[in-house]
CSV table of C-alpha atoms in Angstrom, one decimal:
chain,number,residue,atom,x,y,z
A,1,UNK,CA,85.9,88.6,94.5
A,2,UNK,CA,87.5,91.0,95.5
A,3,UNK,CA,90.8,91.9,97.9
A,4,UNK,CA,92.0,95.0,100.1
A,5,UNK,CA,95.6,94.3,101.2
A,6,UNK,CA,97.5,96.7,103.5
A,7,UNK,CA,101.1,97.0,103.7
A,8,UNK,CA,102.5,97.3,108.0
A,9,UNK,CA,106.7,97.4,106.8
A,10,UNK,CA,108.2,97.1,109.9
A,11,UNK,CA,109.6,94.8,111.9
A,12,UNK,CA,112.4,94.2,114.7
A,13,UNK,CA,114.9,92.6,112.1
A,14,UNK,CA,114.9,91.6,108.8
A,15,UNK,CA,115.1,87.4,107.6
A,16,UNK,CA,117.8,87.2,105.6
A,17,UNK,CA,115.6,85.5,103.2
A,18,UNK,CA,112.3,87.8,103.0
A,19,UNK,CA,112.0,89.2,99.9
A,20,UNK,CA,109.2,91.8,100.6
A,21,UNK,CA,110.0,95.2,102.1
A,22,UNK,CA,110.0,96.4,105.4
A,23,UNK,CA,112.2,98.7,107.9
A,24,UNK,CA,113.8,97.5,111.3
A,25,UNK,CA,114.6,101.2,112.5
A,26,UNK,CA,110.8,103.0,112.2
A,27,UNK,CA,109.2,103.3,114.3
A,28,UNK,CA,108.9,107.1,115.1
A,29,UNK,CA,107.5,106.5,111.3
A,30,UNK,CA,104.3,104.6,112.6
A,31,UNK,CA,101.6,107.2,113.3
A,32,UNK,CA,102.4,109.1,110.0
A,33,UNK,CA,102.7,106.3,108.3
A,34,UNK,CA,99.8,105.2,109.3
A,35,UNK,CA,97.3,108.3,108.6
A,36,UNK,CA,98.9,108.0,105.4
A,37,UNK,CA,97.2,104.0,104.7
A,38,UNK,CA,93.8,105.5,106.0
A,39,UNK,CA,94.2,108.8,103.2
A,40,UNK,CA,94.9,106.3,100.8
A,41,UNK,CA,92.1,103.9,101.7
A,42,UNK,CA,90.0,107.3,101.4
A,43,UNK,CA,91.0,107.7,98.1
A,44,UNK,CA,89.6,104.8,97.0
A,45,UNK,CA,87.0,104.8,93.6
A,46,UNK,CA,85.8,101.0,94.7
A,47,UNK,CA,85.4,100.9,98.6
A,48,UNK,CA,83.9,97.4,98.9
A,49,UNK,CA,85.8,94.8,99.7
A,50,UNK,CA,85.2,90.9,100.8
A,51,UNK,CA,88.5,89.7,101.9
A,52,UNK,CA,91.5,92.3,104.4
A,53,UNK,CA,94.9,91.5,104.6
A,54,UNK,CA,97.1,93.5,107.3
A,55,UNK,CA,100.7,91.6,106.0
A,56,UNK,CA,104.0,93.3,106.2
A,57,UNK,CA,106.7,93.3,107.6
A,58,UNK,CA,106.0,92.5,110.7
A,59,UNK,CA,102.0,93.9,111.7
A,60,UNK,CA,102.4,92.3,115.3
A,61,UNK,CA,105.2,94.0,115.9
A,62,UNK,CA,102.9,97.6,116.2
A,63,UNK,CA,101.4,98.4,120.0
A,64,UNK,CA,98.1,96.2,120.3
A,65,UNK,CA,96.2,99.6,120.6
A,66,UNK,CA,97.4,101.5,118.0
A,67,UNK,CA,96.7,98.5,115.9
A,68,UNK,CA,93.0,98.7,116.7
A,69,UNK,CA,92.1,101.8,116.2
A,70,UNK,CA,93.7,102.3,113.0
A,71,UNK,CA,91.9,98.6,112.2
A,72,UNK,CA,87.9,100.7,113.0
A,73,UNK,CA,88.9,103.8,112.1
A,74,UNK,CA,90.2,101.7,108.4
A,75,UNK,CA,86.5,99.6,108.3
A,76,UNK,CA,84.6,103.0,108.7
A,77,UNK,CA,85.6,103.6,105.6
A,78,UNK,CA,85.7,100.7,103.8
A,79,UNK,CA,81.6,99.3,102.9
A,80,UNK,CA,83.6,95.4,104.4
A,81,UNK,CA,81.7,92.2,103.4
A,82,UNK,CA,83.5,90.6,105.8
A,83,UNK,CA,84.2,87.6,104.0
A,84,UNK,CA,87.8,87.1,105.6
A,85,UNK,CA,90.1,89.4,108.1
A,86,UNK,CA,94.1,87.9,108.1
A,87,UNK,CA,96.7,89.3,110.2
A,88,UNK,CA,100.7,88.5,110.1
A,89,UNK,CA,102.0,87.7,113.2
A,90,UNK,CA,105.3,86.2,114.1
A,91,UNK,CA,106.1,84.5,117.8
A,92,UNK,CA,107.9,87.1,119.8
A,93,UNK,CA,105.2,89.9,118.8
A,94,UNK,CA,102.6,87.7,119.8
A,95,UNK,CA,101.3,89.2,122.8
A,96,UNK,CA,98.8,89.9,125.4
A,97,UNK,CA,98.1,93.2,123.6
A,98,UNK,CA,98.0,92.0,120.4
A,99,UNK,CA,95.3,88.9,121.6
A,100,UNK,CA,93.4,91.5,122.8
A,101,UNK,CA,93.5,93.2,119.5
A,102,UNK,CA,92.5,90.1,117.3
A,103,UNK,CA,89.5,89.2,119.5
A,104,UNK,CA,88.7,93.0,119.9
A,105,UNK,CA,88.7,93.4,115.7
A,106,UNK,CA,86.4,91.1,113.7
A,107,UNK,CA,90.0,89.6,112.8
A,108,UNK,CA,88.9,86.0,111.1
A,109,UNK,CA,92.5,84.4,110.9
A,110,UNK,CA,96.5,85.2,112.0
A,111,UNK,CA,98.8,83.6,109.9
A,112,UNK,CA,101.7,83.1,112.3
A,113,UNK,CA,105.4,82.7,111.5
A,114,UNK,CA,107.4,79.9,113.0
A,115,UNK,CA,108.9,78.7,110.2
A,116,UNK,CA,110.5,76.2,112.5
A,117,UNK,CA,110.5,74.9,116.3
A,118,UNK,CA,113.9,74.0,116.4
A,119,UNK,CA,116.2,76.8,118.4
A,120,UNK,CA,119.3,76.3,115.7
A,121,UNK,CA,117.3,76.4,112.3
A,122,UNK,CA,115.8,79.3,114.0
A,123,UNK,CA,119.1,81.2,114.4
A,124,UNK,CA,120.4,79.9,110.5
A,125,UNK,CA,117.1,81.5,109.3
A,126,UNK,CA,118.0,84.7,111.1
A,127,UNK,CA,114.8,84.7,113.3
A,128,UNK,CA,114.6,86.8,116.7
A,129,UNK,CA,112.2,84.2,118.5
A,130,UNK,CA,112.6,80.5,120.0
A,131,UNK,CA,110.7,77.6,119.7
A,132,UNK,CA,108.8,77.9,123.2
A,133,UNK,CA,107.9,81.1,122.1
A,134,UNK,CA,106.6,80.4,118.6
A,135,UNK,CA,104.4,77.6,120.8
A,136,UNK,CA,102.7,80.1,122.5
A,137,UNK,CA,102.1,82.0,120.4
A,138,UNK,CA,100.2,79.8,118.1
A,139,UNK,CA,97.8,78.2,121.8
A,140,UNK,CA,97.5,82.3,123.4
A,141,UNK,CA,96.3,82.8,119.4
A,142,UNK,CA,93.9,79.8,119.1
A,143,UNK,CA,92.2,80.6,122.0
A,144,UNK,CA,91.1,83.4,121.1
A,145,UNK,CA,89.1,81.4,118.7
A,146,UNK,CA,90.5,82.5,115.5
A,147,UNK,CA,91.5,80.7,112.2
A,148,UNK,CA,95.3,80.1,112.6
A,149,UNK,CA,98.1,79.4,109.6
A,150,UNK,CA,101.6,78.5,110.9
A,151,UNK,CA,104.4,79.0,108.4
A,152,UNK,CA,107.1,75.8,108.1
A,153,UNK,CA,110.1,76.2,105.9
A,154,UNK,CA,111.5,73.2,104.2
A,155,UNK,CA,113.9,71.8,102.5
A,156,UNK,CA,116.1,74.0,104.5
A,157,UNK,CA,120.5,73.1,103.9
A,158,UNK,CA,122.0,71.6,106.8
A,159,UNK,CA,118.7,70.9,108.3
A,160,UNK,CA,117.5,67.2,108.9
A,161,UNK,CA,114.3,65.6,107.6
A,162,UNK,CA,113.8,64.7,111.5
A,163,UNK,CA,114.2,68.4,112.5
A,164,UNK,CA,111.6,69.5,110.0
A,165,UNK,CA,109.0,67.4,110.3
A,166,UNK,CA,109.4,67.6,114.4
A,167,UNK,CA,108.0,70.8,113.3
A,168,UNK,CA,105.5,70.4,111.3
A,169,UNK,CA,104.2,66.7,114.1
A,170,UNK,CA,104.2,69.6,116.6
A,171,UNK,CA,102.6,71.9,115.0
A,172,UNK,CA,99.4,70.1,113.8
A,173,UNK,CA,99.0,68.7,116.5
A,174,UNK,CA,97.9,71.8,117.6
A,175,UNK,CA,95.1,71.9,115.6
A,176,UNK,CA,95.5,74.7,113.7
A,177,UNK,CA,93.4,75.8,110.6
A,178,UNK,CA,96.0,76.3,107.6
A,179,UNK,CA,100.0,75.5,107.5
A,180,UNK,CA,101.5,76.9,104.6
A,181,UNK,CA,104.9,75.3,103.8
A,182,UNK,CA,107.9,76.8,102.0
A,183,UNK,CA,110.6,75.3,99.9
A,184,UNK,CA,113.4,76.8,100.7
A,185,UNK,CA,114.2,78.3,97.9
A,186,UNK,CA,118.3,77.1,96.5
A,187,UNK,CA,118.9,80.9,95.1
A,188,UNK,CA,118.4,81.4,99.2
A,189,UNK,CA,121.7,79.8,100.3
A,190,UNK,CA,124.5,82.7,99.9
A,191,UNK,CA,123.8,83.6,104.1
A,192,UNK,CA,124.5,79.9,104.9
A,193,UNK,CA,127.8,79.1,103.2
A,194,UNK,CA,129.2,75.4,103.7
A,195,UNK,CA,125.8,73.4,103.7
A,196,UNK,CA,124.5,71.8,100.7
A,197,UNK,CA,120.4,71.2,99.6
A,198,UNK,CA,119.4,68.0,99.8
A,199,UNK,CA,116.4,66.5,97.9
A,200,UNK,CA,113.5,68.1,98.2
A,201,UNK,CA,111.8,67.3,100.9
A,202,UNK,CA,107.9,68.4,98.6
A,203,UNK,CA,106.7,65.2,98.3
A,204,UNK,CA,106.8,64.2,101.7
A,205,UNK,CA,106.1,67.2,103.2
A,206,UNK,CA,102.1,67.0,101.1
A,207,UNK,CA,102.0,63.2,102.0
A,208,UNK,CA,102.7,64.3,105.9
A,209,UNK,CA,100.2,66.9,105.9
A,210,UNK,CA,97.5,65.9,103.6
A,211,UNK,CA,97.4,62.2,106.2
A,212,UNK,CA,97.4,65.1,109.4
A,213,UNK,CA,93.5,66.1,107.6
A,214,UNK,CA,95.3,69.2,105.6
A,215,UNK,CA,94.0,69.0,102.2
A,216,UNK,CA,96.2,70.8,99.4
A,217,UNK,CA,94.8,73.1,97.7
A,218,UNK,CA,97.7,75.8,96.4
A,219,UNK,CA,101.6,74.5,95.5
A,220,UNK,CA,103.1,76.0,99.2
A,221,UNK,CA,99.3,76.0,101.2
A,222,UNK,CA,96.9,73.1,102.8
A,223,UNK,CA,93.7,73.5,104.9
A,224,UNK,CA,91.1,72.0,106.2
A,225,UNK,CA,87.8,71.4,104.4
A,226,UNK,CA,86.5,75.2,103.9
A,227,UNK,CA,89.6,77.0,105.3
A,228,UNK,CA,91.3,78.1,102.7
A,229,UNK,CA,92.8,82.2,102.8
A,230,UNK,CA,89.9,83.1,100.6
A,231,UNK,CA,92.7,86.6,99.8
A,232,UNK,CA,95.0,84.8,98.4
A,233,UNK,CA,93.0,82.8,96.1
A,234,UNK,CA,92.3,86.7,95.0
A,235,UNK,CA,95.8,87.0,94.2
A,236,UNK,CA,96.3,83.0,92.3
A,237,UNK,CA,91.9,83.3,90.7
A,238,UNK,CA,92.8,86.5,89.0
A,239,UNK,CA,90.2,88.2,91.2
A,240,UNK,CA,90.6,92.2,91.6
A,241,UNK,CA,92.5,93.4,94.8
A,242,UNK,CA,93.9,96.8,96.0
A,243,UNK,CA,96.9,97.5,98.0
A,244,UNK,CA,98.0,100.8,100.4
A,245,UNK,CA,101.2,101.6,102.1
A,246,UNK,CA,104.9,100.8,101.0
A,247,UNK,CA,105.5,98.9,98.3
A,248,UNK,CA,101.9,97.5,98.3
A,249,UNK,CA,100.5,95.9,94.4
A,250,UNK,CA,97.2,96.5,93.2
A,251,UNK,CA,95.1,94.8,90.5
A,252,UNK,CA,91.9,96.4,88.8
A,253,UNK,CA,90.3,96.0,85.9
A,254,UNK,CA,89.3,98.9,83.9
A,255,UNK,CA,87.5,98.6,80.9
A,256,UNK,CA,88.0,94.8,79.8
A,257,UNK,CA,92.2,95.9,80.9
A,258,UNK,CA,94.0,94.3,83.9
A,259,UNK,CA,95.6,97.1,85.0
A,260,UNK,CA,98.6,96.9,88.0
A,261,UNK,CA,99.1,100.0,90.3
A,262,UNK,CA,102.3,99.6,93.2
A,263,UNK,CA,103.6,102.2,95.5
A,264,UNK,CA,107.7,102.4,95.7
A,265,UNK,CA,108.9,100.2,98.7
A,266,UNK,CA,109.9,104.0,100.5
A,267,UNK,CA,108.4,104.9,103.9
A,268,UNK,CA,109.3,108.9,104.4
A,269,UNK,CA,108.4,108.2,100.3
A,270,UNK,CA,105.0,107.1,100.8
A,271,UNK,CA,104.1,109.3,104.1
A,272,UNK,CA,104.7,112.0,101.9
A,273,UNK,CA,102.9,111.4,98.7
A,274,UNK,CA,100.2,109.1,99.8
A,275,UNK,CA,97.7,110.0,96.9
A,276,UNK,CA,100.5,110.4,93.9
A,277,UNK,CA,103.0,107.8,94.7
A,278,UNK,CA,100.8,105.1,92.0
A,279,UNK,CA,102.6,103.4,88.6
A,280,UNK,CA,100.2,102.5,86.7
A,281,UNK,CA,100.8,99.0,84.0
A,282,UNK,CA,98.2,98.2,81.6
A,283,UNK,CA,98.6,94.9,80.5
A,284,UNK,CA,97.8,94.0,76.9
A,285,UNK,CA,96.0,90.5,76.8
A,286,UNK,CA,98.7,88.3,76.1
A,287,UNK,CA,100.3,89.3,79.1
A,288,UNK,CA,96.9,89.4,80.7
A,289,UNK,CA,96.9,85.8,79.6
A,290,UNK,CA,99.9,84.2,80.4
A,291,UNK,CA,99.9,85.6,83.7
A,292,UNK,CA,96.3,84.2,84.7
A,293,UNK,CA,98.1,80.9,83.7
A,294,UNK,CA,101.4,81.0,85.8
A,295,UNK,CA,99.0,82.6,88.5
A,296,UNK,CA,96.4,79.4,87.9
A,297,UNK,CA,98.8,76.8,88.2
A,298,UNK,CA,99.4,77.5,91.6
A,299,UNK,CA,96.0,76.3,92.4
A,300,UNK,CA,96.4,72.0,92.3
A,301,UNK,CA,93.0,72.6,90.7
A,302,UNK,CA,94.8,74.1,88.0
A,303,UNK,CA,93.6,76.4,84.9
A,304,UNK,CA,90.0,77.1,83.6
A,305,UNK,CA,91.1,77.5,79.9
A,306,UNK,CA,87.7,78.0,78.6
A,307,UNK,CA,87.0,81.0,81.2
A,308,UNK,CA,90.6,82.7,80.6
A,309,UNK,CA,89.7,82.6,76.6
A,310,UNK,CA,86.3,84.1,76.6
A,311,UNK,CA,88.3,87.1,79.4
A,312,UNK,CA,91.3,87.5,76.8
A,313,UNK,CA,90.6,86.3,73.9
A,314,UNK,CA,92.9,83.1,72.2
A,315,UNK,CA,95.3,81.0,73.8
A,316,UNK,CA,98.5,83.2,72.4
A,317,UNK,CA,100.4,81.0,69.7
A,318,UNK,CA,103.5,81.2,72.1
A,319,UNK,CA,101.9,79.8,74.9
A,320,UNK,CA,100.0,77.6,73.0
A,321,UNK,CA,103.6,76.6,71.9
A,322,UNK,CA,104.6,76.3,75.3
A,323,UNK,CA,101.7,74.1,77.3
A,324,UNK,CA,102.0,71.6,75.0
A,325,UNK,CA,106.0,70.9,75.2
A,326,UNK,CA,105.4,71.0,78.5
A,327,UNK,CA,102.6,68.5,78.1
A,328,UNK,CA,104.3,66.4,76.3
A,329,UNK,CA,107.0,66.7,78.5
A,330,UNK,CA,105.0,65.3,81.5
A,331,UNK,CA,105.2,68.4,83.5
A,332,UNK,CA,100.9,69.6,82.4
A,333,UNK,CA,98.5,68.1,82.5
A,334,UNK,CA,94.3,68.5,80.6
A,335,UNK,CA,92.0,67.3,83.2
A,336,UNK,CA,88.0,68.5,82.7
A,337,UNK,CA,88.9,71.6,81.1
A,338,UNK,CA,91.6,72.9,83.5
A,339,UNK,CA,95.1,73.0,82.3
A,340,UNK,CA,96.5,71.5,85.8
A,341,UNK,CA,100.6,71.1,86.6
A,342,UNK,CA,101.5,66.8,87.0
A,343,UNK,CA,103.2,66.1,90.6
A,344,UNK,CA,106.7,66.4,89.0
A,345,UNK,CA,105.8,69.9,87.3
A,346,UNK,CA,104.9,71.2,90.6
A,347,UNK,CA,107.5,70.1,92.2
A,348,UNK,CA,110.0,72.8,90.0
A,349,UNK,CA,106.9,75.2,89.7
A,350,UNK,CA,108.8,78.8,89.3
A,351,UNK,CA,111.4,77.6,86.8
A,352,UNK,CA,108.1,75.9,84.2
A,353,UNK,CA,106.3,79.5,84.8
A,354,UNK,CA,109.8,81.5,83.6
A,355,UNK,CA,109.2,79.0,80.5
A,356,UNK,CA,105.7,79.2,79.7
A,357,UNK,CA,106.0,83.2,80.4
A,358,UNK,CA,109.1,83.0,78.0
């Protein structure tokens, strides 16, 4: 399965915890930027894709008519198989115009950045929408018939468990097909001084969503049966994907090797050089193997190691030593040929991944 990612780095405001490239005062560059994206798309050697994901940034901040025209031209340049077409949105920009774009184009899935339905929490997170806007946006999107994902953030310093799970309860009651529940990283608390991080709500969130019919299939993602995000699974399972736009990344196979490409996170440079801004990195077998394990461990089922060995050769000795070490410590386990995290390992996955990479 192959995926195409299009990065539209336009936002009305920048959330302090967000690590994705975006600009807040670049509306005058929107049209030339979209033209540059189309030029990049047309230059792709293999234009066959199963999934399409338009992210950002905030794609919904672009006028719906403009986004619709761009999408039509993009699809005309692709051999798109139509397996899944996702678009990201934020509540404050889910207008009737955006809903019309969703209905008029072959969008199958919208990922909505709710994060919380509590107004005080939203202000703490630097969001510019309120809880009422988020609910209105979710309902508006559901009325289009699209499959909806809603993002939630938990483990927010100074925010009570009751507040977090009230958001989860009210959102799940709307019946979205998918919920992404992200733990607020302790490393990101610098702009929230004076708050202590409570014990993680990770296990409670998993149990709560499971009770609502959402099955965990990846470390932060829960879906109703058959509603998993196919595009993101391309990333986690080592599939091919092409990325276009400032700050976008690609991972393609060439001559049996895994090769990564990226565009610098600079809108103006991208507009000037939509074809020449690539930076290529050919991964050796050891690095590719480690990457396969680290990404694959995000999946609930884990990594099928025999398949990884067929693709990249024997497990590197240092990786095997680390796998054995963390298996003994109860962070990893083997199940039917898959290497996967234990429940305890999943709760410290970022730490575990960095150790496996060492």
